[in-house]
mmCIF file of C-alpha atoms in Angstrom:
data_model
loop_
_atom_site.group_PDB
_atom_site.id
_atom_site.type_symbol
_atom_site.label_atom_id
_atom_site.label_comp_id
_atom_site.label_asym_id
_atom_site.label_seq_id
_atom_site.Cartn_x
_atom_site.Cartn_y
_atom_site.Cartn_z
ATOM 1 C CA MET A 245 140.722 86.790 90.648
ATOM 2 C CA SER A 246 138.841 86.771 87.358
ATOM 3 C CA GLU A 247 139.662 86.258 83.712
ATOM 4 C CA ARG A 248 138.054 87.577 80.539
ATOM 5 C CA ILE A 249 136.934 85.083 77.916
ATOM 6 C CA TYR A 250 135.346 85.745 74.546
ATOM 7 C CA ILE A 251 131.956 84.050 74.859
ATOM 8 C CA TYR A 252 129.488 85.703 72.478
ATOM 9 C CA LYS A 253 130.363 85.877 68.799
ATOM 10 C CA ARG A 254 129.483 88.853 66.597
ATOM 11 C CA TYR A 255 126.498 87.235 64.876
ATOM 12 C CA GLU A 256 125.249 85.928 68.213
ATOM 13 C CA ARG A 257 125.182 89.447 69.634
ATOM 14 C CA PHE A 258 123.529 90.841 66.486
ATOM 15 C CA TRP A 259 120.875 88.100 66.664
ATOM 16 C CA HIS A 260 120.260 88.678 70.382
ATOM 17 C CA TRP A 261 119.728 92.452 70.193
ATOM 18 C CA SER A 262 117.774 92.323 66.912
ATOM 19 C CA GLN A 263 115.490 89.673 68.370
ATOM 20 C CA ALA A 264 115.044 91.717 71.561
ATOM 21 C CA LEU A 265 114.061 94.820 69.554
ATOM 22 C CA LEU A 266 111.586 92.892 67.398
ATOM 23 C CA ILE A 267 110.013 91.198 70.429
ATOM 24 C CA ILE A 268 109.600 94.558 72.174
ATOM 25 C CA ILE A 269 107.920 95.971 69.055
ATOM 26 C CA MET A 270 105.629 92.946 68.877
ATOM 27 C CA MET A 271 104.711 93.192 72.556
ATOM 28 C CA ILE A 272 103.864 96.896 72.307
ATOM 29 C CA THR A 273 101.872 96.588 69.083
ATOM 30 C CA GLY A 274 100.332 93.235 70.030
ATOM 31 C CA PHE A 275 98.783 94.493 73.234
ATOM 32 C CA GLU A 276 97.500 97.545 71.363
ATOM 33 C CA VAL A 277 95.843 95.244 68.805
ATOM 34 C CA HIS A 278 94.397 93.373 71.801
ATOM 35 C CA GLY A 279 92.830 96.637 72.955
ATOM 36 C CA SER A 280 94.905 97.133 76.104
ATOM 37 C CA TYR A 281 95.670 100.774 75.163
ATOM 38 C CA THR A 282 95.896 103.152 72.221
ATOM 39 C CA LEU A 283 99.323 104.321 71.095
ATOM 40 C CA ILE A 284 99.699 104.441 67.295
ATOM 41 C CA GLY A 285 96.245 103.282 66.260
ATOM 42 C CA PHE A 286 94.840 99.820 65.568
ATOM 43 C CA GLN A 287 95.626 99.660 61.837
ATOM 44 C CA LYS A 288 99.232 100.840 62.195
ATOM 45 C CA ALA A 289 99.724 98.504 65.151
ATOM 46 C CA VAL A 290 98.520 95.529 63.076
ATOM 47 C CA GLN A 291 100.831 96.450 60.192
ATOM 48 C CA LEU A 292 103.870 96.983 62.415
ATOM 49 C CA HIS A 293 103.137 93.816 64.416
ATOM 50 C CA THR A 294 102.901 91.751 61.221
ATOM 51 C CA LEU A 295 106.065 93.305 59.755
ATOM 52 C CA ALA A 296 108.014 92.620 62.956
ATOM 53 C CA ALA A 297 106.727 89.023 62.997
ATOM 54 C CA TRP A 298 107.944 88.325 59.460
ATOM 55 C CA ALA A 299 111.270 90.020 60.245
ATOM 56 C CA LEU A 300 111.693 87.840 63.336
ATOM 57 C CA LEU A 301 110.874 84.665 61.397
ATOM 58 C CA THR A 302 113.489 85.649 58.802
ATOM 59 C CA LEU A 303 116.025 86.320 61.562
ATOM 60 C CA TRP A 304 115.266 82.931 63.109
ATOM 61 C CA ALA A 305 115.751 81.190 59.752
ATOM 62 C CA PHE A 306 119.239 82.689 59.425
ATOM 63 C CA THR A 307 119.982 81.952 63.078
ATOM 64 C CA ILE A 308 118.944 78.298 62.832
ATOM 65 C CA PHE A 309 121.262 77.961 59.821
ATOM 66 C CA TRP A 310 124.060 79.664 61.794
ATOM 67 C CA GLN A 311 123.452 77.483 64.866
ATOM 68 C CA PHE A 312 123.737 74.241 62.907
ATOM 69 C CA THR A 313 126.679 75.250 60.721
ATOM 70 C CA THR A 314 128.699 76.424 63.735
ATOM 71 C CA GLY A 315 127.581 73.710 66.167
ATOM 72 C CA GLU A 316 126.189 76.321 68.563
ATOM 73 C CA TRP A 317 122.903 74.386 68.745
ATOM 74 C CA ARG A 318 124.618 72.154 71.302
ATOM 75 C CA GLN A 319 124.484 75.064 73.766
ATOM 76 C CA TYR A 320 120.743 74.458 74.120
ATOM 77 C CA LEU A 321 120.754 70.711 74.796
ATOM 78 C CA PRO A 322 118.831 70.332 78.075
ATOM 79 C CA SER A 323 120.373 68.877 81.195
ATOM 80 C CA ILE A 324 118.953 68.379 84.682
ATOM 81 C CA LYS A 325 122.408 68.089 86.257
ATOM 82 C CA ASN A 326 122.846 70.783 88.939
ATOM 83 C CA VAL A 327 119.355 72.212 88.327
ATOM 84 C CA GLY A 328 118.700 71.971 92.068
ATOM 85 C CA ALA A 329 121.866 73.951 92.789
ATOM 86 C CA MET A 330 120.796 76.655 90.331
ATOM 87 C CA ILE A 331 117.309 76.922 91.853
ATOM 88 C CA LYS A 332 118.834 77.176 95.341
ATOM 89 C CA TYR A 333 121.233 79.864 94.127
ATOM 90 C CA TYR A 334 118.530 82.031 92.520
ATOM 91 C CA THR A 335 116.107 81.677 95.450
ATOM 92 C CA ILE A 336 118.543 81.859 98.382
ATOM 93 C CA GLY A 337 122.225 81.984 97.474
ATOM 94 C CA ILE A 338 122.091 85.166 95.415
ATOM 95 C CA PHE A 339 120.749 87.078 98.438
ATOM 96 C CA ILE A 340 123.478 85.887 100.818
ATOM 97 C CA ASN A 341 126.371 86.351 98.367
ATOM 98 C CA SER A 342 126.952 82.625 97.779
ATOM 99 C CA PRO A 343 129.294 81.691 94.916
ATOM 100 C CA HIS A 344 127.606 81.008 91.591
ATOM 101 C CA PRO A 345 127.341 77.213 91.074
ATOM 102 C CA PHE A 346 127.922 77.470 87.323
ATOM 103 C CA LYS A 347 130.934 78.750 85.414
ATOM 104 C CA LYS A 348 130.447 79.950 81.844
ATOM 105 C CA THR A 349 132.788 78.638 79.179
ATOM 106 C CA VAL A 350 132.892 78.939 75.404
ATOM 107 C CA LEU A 351 131.386 75.444 75.177
ATOM 108 C CA GLN A 352 128.849 75.954 77.987
ATOM 109 C CA LYS A 353 127.324 79.427 77.899
ATOM 110 C CA HIS A 354 124.018 78.557 79.557
ATOM 111 C CA ASN A 355 123.476 77.024 82.966
ATOM 112 C CA PRO A 356 121.146 73.993 83.326
ATOM 113 C CA LEU A 357 118.173 76.122 84.403
ATOM 114 C CA GLN A 358 118.625 78.409 81.403
ATOM 115 C CA ARG A 359 118.731 75.401 79.079
ATOM 116 C CA LEU A 360 115.430 74.112 80.455
ATOM 117 C CA ALA A 361 113.889 77.576 80.116
ATOM 118 C CA TYR A 362 115.001 77.817 76.479
ATOM 119 C CA LEU A 363 113.633 74.308 75.877
ATOM 120 C CA ALA A 364 110.234 75.414 77.230
ATOM 121 C CA LEU A 365 110.409 78.503 75.013
ATOM 122 C CA LEU A 366 111.272 76.523 71.871
ATOM 123 C CA ALA A 367 109.069 73.487 72.504
ATOM 124 C CA PHE A 368 105.930 75.112 73.899
ATOM 125 C CA ILE A 369 105.696 78.900 73.926
ATOM 126 C CA SER A 370 107.075 79.509 70.425
ATOM 127 C CA PRO A 371 104.865 76.929 68.657
ATOM 128 C CA LEU A 372 101.839 78.291 70.539
ATOM 129 C CA ILE A 373 102.405 81.934 69.673
ATOM 130 C CA TRP A 374 103.624 81.354 66.100
ATOM 131 C CA GLY A 375 100.998 78.754 65.255
ATOM 132 C CA THR A 376 98.104 80.864 66.483
ATOM 133 C CA GLY A 377 99.661 83.993 64.969
ATOM 134 C CA ILE A 378 99.811 82.424 61.505
ATOM 135 C CA PHE A 379 96.220 81.154 61.768
ATOM 136 C CA TYR A 380 95.167 84.623 62.929
ATOM 137 C CA LEU A 381 97.016 86.325 60.076
ATOM 138 C CA PHE A 382 95.441 84.117 57.410
ATOM 139 C CA TYR A 383 91.930 84.105 58.872
ATOM 140 C CA GLY A 384 90.552 85.334 55.525
ATOM 141 C CA ASP A 385 91.729 82.107 53.867
ATOM 142 C CA TRP A 386 90.166 79.676 56.350
ATOM 143 C CA ALA A 387 87.075 79.038 54.229
ATOM 144 C CA GLN A 388 89.161 78.410 51.105
ATOM 145 C CA LEU A 389 91.361 75.980 53.033
ATOM 146 C CA GLY A 390 88.320 74.231 54.486
ATOM 147 C CA ILE A 391 89.258 74.772 58.136
ATOM 148 C CA ASP A 392 86.706 77.440 59.040
ATOM 149 C CA GLN A 393 84.312 74.817 60.470
ATOM 150 C CA ASN A 394 86.965 73.370 62.767
ATOM 151 C CA LEU A 395 88.579 76.520 64.110
ATOM 152 C CA SER A 396 87.236 79.380 66.185
ATOM 153 C CA LEU A 397 88.832 82.800 65.711
ATOM 154 C CA GLU A 398 88.019 83.583 69.332
ATOM 155 C CA TRP A 399 89.938 80.541 70.545
ATOM 156 C CA VAL A 400 92.871 81.244 68.238
ATOM 157 C CA ALA A 401 93.003 84.840 69.490
ATOM 158 C CA THR A 402 92.748 83.735 73.131
ATOM 159 C CA LEU A 403 95.580 81.228 72.768
ATOM 160 C CA HIS A 404 97.677 83.821 70.944
ATOM 161 C CA VAL A 405 97.221 86.286 73.799
ATOM 162 C CA LEU A 406 98.077 83.522 76.292
ATOM 163 C CA GLY A 407 101.311 82.947 74.380
ATOM 164 C CA ALA A 408 101.938 86.699 74.409
ATOM 165 C CA TYR A 409 101.633 86.792 78.215
ATOM 166 C CA MET A 410 104.050 83.873 78.465
ATOM 167 C CA ILE A 411 106.654 85.465 76.194
ATOM 168 C CA THR A 412 106.250 88.766 78.068
ATOM 169 C CA ALA A 413 106.845 87.011 81.397
ATOM 170 C CA PHE A 414 109.862 85.213 79.889
ATOM 171 C CA PHE A 415 111.193 88.549 78.603
ATOM 172 C CA PHE A 416 111.001 90.317 81.974
ATOM 173 C CA ILE A 417 112.443 87.353 83.875
ATOM 174 C CA HIS A 418 115.289 87.254 81.346
ATOM 175 C CA VAL A 419 115.931 90.981 81.816
ATOM 176 C CA TYR A 420 115.906 90.580 85.602
ATOM 177 C CA LEU A 421 118.407 87.709 85.461
ATOM 178 C CA THR A 422 120.804 89.838 83.415
ATOM 179 C CA THR A 423 121.257 91.928 86.572
ATOM 180 C CA THR A 424 122.458 88.970 88.663
ATOM 181 C CA GLY A 425 126.097 89.013 87.527
ATOM 182 C CA HIS A 426 129.017 90.157 89.663
ATOM 183 C CA THR A 427 127.855 93.689 88.784
ATOM 184 C CA ILE A 428 124.371 94.763 87.730
ATOM 185 C CA PHE A 429 125.395 95.378 84.103
ATOM 186 C CA ALA A 430 128.059 92.650 83.725
ATOM 187 C CA HIS A 431 125.908 90.283 81.649
ATOM 188 C CA ILE A 432 124.557 93.090 79.472
ATOM 189 C CA LYS A 433 128.087 94.353 78.860
ATOM 190 C CA ALA A 434 129.164 90.830 77.871
ATOM 191 C CA MET A 435 126.349 90.626 75.311
ATOM 192 C CA ILE A 436 127.485 93.967 73.860
ATOM 193 C CA THR A 437 131.232 93.317 73.740
ATOM 194 C CA GLY A 438 131.300 89.513 73.622
ATOM 195 C CA TRP A 439 133.709 89.333 76.575
ATOM 196 C CA GLU A 440 132.649 87.781 79.886
ATOM 197 C CA GLU A 441 134.493 87.985 83.208
ATOM 198 C CA VAL A 442 134.575 84.651 85.036
ATOM 199 C CA ASP A 443 136.119 83.665 88.361
ATOM 200 C CA GLU A 444 139.417 81.845 87.848
ATOM 201 C CA HIS A 445 138.992 79.924 91.110
ATOM 202 C CA HIS A 446 135.350 79.002 90.570
#
């Protein structure tokens, strides 16, 4: 038996899908700027990449405000409790139809492994990619700011690309894990409608 609970609020769903779209745009244009392929041209790719970056920063500013005014920031507090059970489930249990060791609730939307992954994203990957991206964007002002002797554009670009590979890996792992619900599209449907089906006898 299962029950339907309203997990994802309207703004949360808007933020999720808007962020996903902007990240996809930044991945496509970013790797074109890197020279991996030619799609819309270098100059247009740079402009679109920069525009998407500013849009995402604006979205994050609103989202941080929303998280703290609603208390939703607590959803991301890390915990190592039951991390072992989650790792065992994703590496073995999911392939032998074992029951999921975590039950979503309105107050606990993310399992312990997800919380640690989001912590890594917020504490390491995001500062790396945003910090290097901002330095890269304002390269023309380095001399005026007096930092041109201490920074190498090549190193900034290399670290930015490293961050891009990390966020790309995170993105595809995240997409894969959305298919691990009781049906292949259950988690995606929940992020569209806000309603999640959970096992009553979990």
